[in-house]
Amino acid sequence: MSIRKLFALGAMALLTTGASFAQAQQVSHIQIEHPWARATAPGQTTGAGYMGIKNAGTADDTLLSVESGVADMTELHQTVSDGSMTKMEAAKKLPIPKGQTIQISPGGYHIMFMHIKAPFKQGDKISATLTFEKAGKVAVEFQVEPLTYQPGKSAGDMDMGAGHMNMNMHHQHAK
Ligand SMILES: [Cu+2]
């Protein structure tokens, strides 16, 4: 085999790899914005993840489920208040209308990791897979932020941190 032919084969192999990579990375109409999770407090067995889900497509879509290997069970939860009490509920489906970004953020929806296998530590990445009705499976990596982290605010707001620790404690006996 000539050197020239070898080069040609090499180039073809590169092209093929490049093509399948592009396919795997193919941008869906669903775009995940700023996925983050809160570091867990010592002894805490649940974790929470947040993100924006943007539907850049021309049809409505729906988030059907979420899975992750880091916890025994992973669910989309919703914080609901009936005036006197705030509690968590599993949300079955979350509509993501076309052209909109749905925020999964503290106080509203959250991705709940139940019975986590290891604590979430700042700097960790938590992998999960979201399944949408139309977009299918979308991989997400949540960046673990400090316990006191608030998106768009500076870290170290102790009041907010304490409030969220309370919220997490509710999670523990919600199950
Ligand atoms: Cu929850």
mmCIF file of C-alpha atoms and ligand atoms in Angstrom:
data_model
loop_
_atom_site.group_PDB
_atom_site.id
_atom_site.type_symbol
_atom_site.label_atom_id
_atom_site.label_comp_id
_atom_site.label_asym_id
_atom_site.label_seq_id
_atom_site.Cartn_x
_atom_site.Cartn_y
_atom_site.Cartn_z
ATOM 1 C CA MET A 1 0.000 0.000 0.000
ATOM 2 C CA SER A 2 1.402 3.374 -0.964
ATOM 3 C CA ILE A 3 1.929 6.122 1.538
ATOM 4 C CA ARG A 4 -0.505 8.190 -0.458
ATOM 5 C CA LYS A 5 -3.205 5.558 -0.085
ATOM 6 C CA LEU A 6 -2.499 5.315 3.630
ATOM 7 C CA PHE A 7 -2.990 9.041 3.970
ATOM 8 C CA ALA A 8 -6.220 8.819 2.068
ATOM 9 C CA LEU A 9 -7.471 6.050 4.349
ATOM 10 C CA GLY A 10 -6.435 8.058 7.383
ATOM 11 C CA ALA A 11 -8.280 11.083 6.155
ATOM 12 C CA MET A 12 -11.362 8.987 5.491
ATOM 13 C CA ALA A 13 -11.226 7.517 8.987
ATOM 14 C CA LEU A 14 -11.013 11.036 10.393
ATOM 15 C CA LEU A 15 -13.944 12.163 8.316
ATOM 16 C CA THR A 16 -16.039 9.209 9.450
ATOM 17 C CA THR A 17 -15.198 9.845 13.087
ATOM 18 C CA GLY A 18 -15.942 13.514 12.604
ATOM 19 C CA ALA A 19 -19.302 12.743 11.051
ATOM 20 C CA SER A 20 -20.472 10.374 13.775
ATOM 21 C CA PHE A 21 -19.269 12.831 16.393
ATOM 22 C CA ALA A 22 -21.296 15.588 14.736
ATOM 23 C CA GLN A 23 -24.302 13.306 14.718
ATOM 24 C CA ALA A 24 -23.977 12.483 18.410
ATOM 25 C CA GLN A 25 -23.629 16.187 19.162
ATOM 26 C CA GLN A 26 -26.454 17.157 16.852
ATOM 27 C CA VAL A 27 -28.181 20.121 18.343
ATOM 28 C CA SER A 28 -31.753 19.380 19.185
ATOM 29 C CA HIS A 29 -34.424 22.038 19.446
ATOM 30 C CA ILE A 30 -34.100 21.579 23.189
ATOM 31 C CA GLN A 31 -31.257 23.549 24.727
ATOM 32 C CA ILE A 32 -30.204 23.231 28.337
ATOM 33 C CA GLU A 33 -29.035 26.441 29.941
ATOM 34 C CA HIS A 34 -26.834 26.646 33.038
ATOM 35 C CA PRO A 35 -27.460 23.228 34.591
ATOM 36 C CA TRP A 36 -26.361 23.301 38.211
ATOM 37 C CA ALA A 37 -26.907 21.317 41.378
ATOM 38 C CA ARG A 38 -26.509 22.336 44.971
ATOM 39 C CA ALA A 39 -23.782 20.740 47.071
ATOM 40 C CA THR A 40 -25.299 18.498 49.721
ATOM 41 C CA ALA A 41 -24.972 19.077 53.453
ATOM 42 C CA PRO A 42 -23.376 16.310 55.557
ATOM 43 C CA GLY A 43 -25.824 13.435 56.010
ATOM 44 C CA GLN A 44 -28.174 14.725 53.344
ATOM 45 C CA THR A 45 -29.473 11.908 51.154
ATOM 46 C CA THR A 46 -31.179 13.985 48.481
ATOM 47 C CA GLY A 47 -29.806 16.411 45.948
ATOM 48 C CA ALA A 48 -31.463 19.016 43.758
ATOM 49 C CA GLY A 49 -30.620 20.122 40.235
ATOM 50 C CA TYR A 50 -31.715 23.211 38.315
ATOM 51 C CA MET A 51 -31.502 24.550 34.759
ATOM 52 C CA GLY A 52 -33.277 26.437 32.051
ATOM 53 C CA ILE A 53 -34.871 24.348 29.298
ATOM 54 C CA LYS A 54 -35.197 26.259 26.045
ATOM 55 C CA ASN A 55 -37.352 25.056 23.203
ATOM 56 C CA ALA A 56 -35.866 26.705 20.115
ATOM 57 C CA GLY A 57 -38.011 24.619 17.796
ATOM 58 C CA THR A 58 -41.276 25.272 16.012
ATOM 59 C CA ALA A 59 -43.388 22.756 17.954
ATOM 60 C CA ASP A 60 -44.240 22.405 21.623
ATOM 61 C CA ASP A 61 -42.418 19.681 23.505
ATOM 62 C CA THR A 62 -42.817 18.054 26.901
ATOM 63 C CA LEU A 63 -40.294 16.849 29.443
ATOM 64 C CA LEU A 64 -41.431 13.340 30.273
ATOM 65 C CA SER A 65 -38.815 11.966 32.641
ATOM 66 C CA VAL A 66 -35.340 12.303 34.057
ATOM 67 C CA GLU A 67 -32.880 9.556 34.954
ATOM 68 C CA SER A 68 -29.493 9.553 36.623
ATOM 69 C CA GLY A 69 -27.046 6.953 37.848
ATOM 70 C CA VAL A 70 -26.100 9.078 40.880
ATOM 71 C CA ALA A 71 -29.310 8.343 42.791
ATOM 72 C CA ASP A 72 -31.696 5.450 43.361
ATOM 73 C CA MET A 73 -34.494 7.547 41.930
ATOM 74 C CA THR A 74 -34.547 10.841 40.071
ATOM 75 C CA GLU A 75 -37.721 12.827 39.575
ATOM 76 C CA LEU A 76 -38.951 16.196 38.490
ATOM 77 C CA HIS A 77 -40.450 17.864 41.557
ATOM 78 C CA GLN A 78 -42.542 20.928 41.979
ATOM 79 C CA THR A 79 -42.689 23.132 45.033
ATOM 80 C CA VAL A 80 -46.313 23.892 45.813
ATOM 81 C CA SER A 81 -47.735 26.180 48.442
ATOM 82 C CA ASP A 82 -51.314 25.984 49.679
ATOM 83 C CA GLY A 83 -50.943 29.235 51.583
ATOM 84 C CA SER A 84 -49.903 27.838 54.952
ATOM 85 C CA MET A 85 -47.556 25.065 53.911
ATOM 86 C CA THR A 86 -44.940 24.537 51.262
ATOM 87 C CA LYS A 87 -44.305 21.021 50.087
ATOM 88 C CA MET A 88 -42.892 18.978 47.233
ATOM 89 C CA GLU A 89 -44.801 17.031 44.676
ATOM 90 C CA ALA A 90 -43.594 14.845 41.847
ATOM 91 C CA ALA A 91 -44.505 16.515 38.564
ATOM 92 C CA LYS A 92 -45.315 13.978 35.882
ATOM 93 C CA LYS A 93 -44.804 16.088 32.795
ATOM 94 C CA LEU A 94 -43.484 19.540 32.131
ATOM 95 C CA PRO A 95 -44.635 21.276 28.938
ATOM 96 C CA ILE A 96 -41.897 23.234 27.156
ATOM 97 C CA PRO A 97 -43.796 25.432 24.679
ATOM 98 C CA LYS A 98 -42.080 26.420 21.437
ATOM 99 C CA GLY A 99 -39.963 29.537 21.657
ATOM 100 C CA GLN A 100 -39.964 29.509 25.440
ATOM 101 C CA THR A 101 -37.434 28.816 28.161
ATOM 102 C CA ILE A 102 -38.798 27.074 31.223
ATOM 103 C CA GLN A 103 -36.762 27.732 34.336
ATOM 104 C CA ILE A 104 -36.250 24.877 36.739
ATOM 105 C CA SER A 105 -35.111 27.003 39.646
ATOM 106 C CA PRO A 106 -35.271 27.113 43.454
ATOM 107 C CA GLY A 107 -38.804 27.705 44.696
ATOM 108 C CA GLY A 108 -40.407 26.238 41.575
ATOM 109 C CA TYR A 109 -39.447 23.033 39.864
ATOM 110 C CA HIS A 110 -36.330 21.059 40.677
ATOM 111 C CA ILE A 111 -34.754 17.815 39.613
ATOM 112 C CA MET A 112 -34.720 15.690 42.732
ATOM 113 C CA PHE A 113 -32.062 13.051 43.216
ATOM 114 C CA MET A 114 -33.296 10.659 45.895
ATOM 115 C CA HIS A 115 -30.998 8.418 47.920
ATOM 116 C CA ILE A 116 -27.837 9.733 46.324
ATOM 117 C CA LYS A 117 -24.951 7.271 46.226
ATOM 118 C CA ALA A 118 -22.336 9.901 47.164
ATOM 119 C CA PRO A 119 -22.503 13.471 48.458
ATOM 120 C CA PHE A 120 -22.623 16.235 45.844
ATOM 121 C CA LYS A 121 -19.428 18.216 46.279
ATOM 122 C CA GLN A 122 -18.668 21.614 44.839
ATOM 123 C CA GLY A 123 -16.979 21.206 41.466
ATOM 124 C CA ASP A 124 -18.512 17.771 40.807
ATOM 125 C CA LYS A 125 -20.504 17.136 37.665
ATOM 126 C CA ILE A 126 -23.758 15.236 37.961
ATOM 127 C CA SER A 127 -24.849 13.468 34.789
ATOM 128 C CA ALA A 128 -28.479 12.936 33.992
ATOM 129 C CA THR A 129 -30.631 12.197 30.970
ATOM 130 C CA LEU A 130 -33.814 14.065 30.222
ATOM 131 C CA THR A 131 -36.416 12.448 27.998
ATOM 132 C CA PHE A 132 -38.639 14.678 25.909
ATOM 133 C CA GLU A 133 -41.701 13.669 23.956
ATOM 134 C CA LYS A 134 -40.271 14.957 20.662
ATOM 135 C CA ALA A 135 -36.566 15.658 21.245
ATOM 136 C CA GLY A 136 -36.017 12.244 22.818
ATOM 137 C CA LYS A 137 -33.096 11.856 25.176
ATOM 138 C CA VAL A 138 -30.998 14.890 26.069
ATOM 139 C CA ALA A 139 -27.910 14.499 28.252
ATOM 140 C CA VAL A 140 -27.263 17.076 30.970
ATOM 141 C CA GLU A 141 -24.309 17.663 33.252
ATOM 142 C CA PHE A 142 -25.155 19.593 36.373
ATOM 143 C CA GLN A 143 -22.269 21.598 37.777
ATOM 144 C CA VAL A 144 -22.259 21.322 41.573
ATOM 145 C CA GLU A 145 -22.254 24.738 43.225
ATOM 146 C CA PRO A 146 -21.830 25.623 46.921
ATOM 147 C CA LEU A 147 -24.687 25.124 49.370
ATOM 148 C CA THR A 148 -25.318 28.872 49.495
ATOM 149 C CA TYR A 149 -25.229 29.411 45.737
ATOM 150 C CA GLN A 150 -28.012 31.443 44.155
ATOM 151 C CA PRO A 151 -28.081 31.821 40.385
ATOM 152 C CA GLY A 152 -27.383 35.420 39.487
ATOM 153 C CA LYS A 153 -26.527 36.325 43.072
ATOM 154 C CA SER A 154 -23.261 36.234 44.938
ATOM 155 C CA ALA A 155 -22.576 33.176 47.047
ATOM 156 C CA GLY A 156 -22.522 33.446 50.812
ATOM 157 C CA ASP A 157 -26.033 34.688 51.457
ATOM 158 C CA MET A 158 -26.484 32.750 54.668
ATOM 159 C CA ASP A 159 -30.202 33.356 55.010
ATOM 160 C CA MET A 160 -30.895 31.878 51.616
ATOM 161 C CA GLY A 161 -28.598 28.973 52.381
ATOM 162 C CA ALA A 162 -30.425 28.172 55.592
ATOM 163 C CA GLY A 163 -33.773 28.379 53.841
ATOM 164 C CA HIS A 164 -32.666 25.881 51.285
ATOM 165 C CA MET A 165 -31.350 23.534 53.900
ATOM 166 C CA ASN A 166 -34.839 23.533 55.365
ATOM 167 C CA MET A 167 -36.279 22.814 51.966
ATOM 168 C CA ASN A 168 -33.933 19.892 51.624
ATOM 169 C CA MET A 169 -35.034 18.535 54.966
ATOM 170 C CA HIS A 170 -38.623 18.531 53.744
ATOM 171 C CA HIS A 171 -37.419 16.452 50.873
ATOM 172 C CA GLN A 172 -36.066 13.854 53.209
ATOM 173 C CA HIS A 173 -39.428 12.955 54.610
ATOM 174 C CA ALA A 174 -41.449 13.673 51.514
ATOM 175 C CA LYS A 175 -40.870 10.119 50.407
HETATM 176 CU CU CU B 1 -38.185 17.623 45.810
#
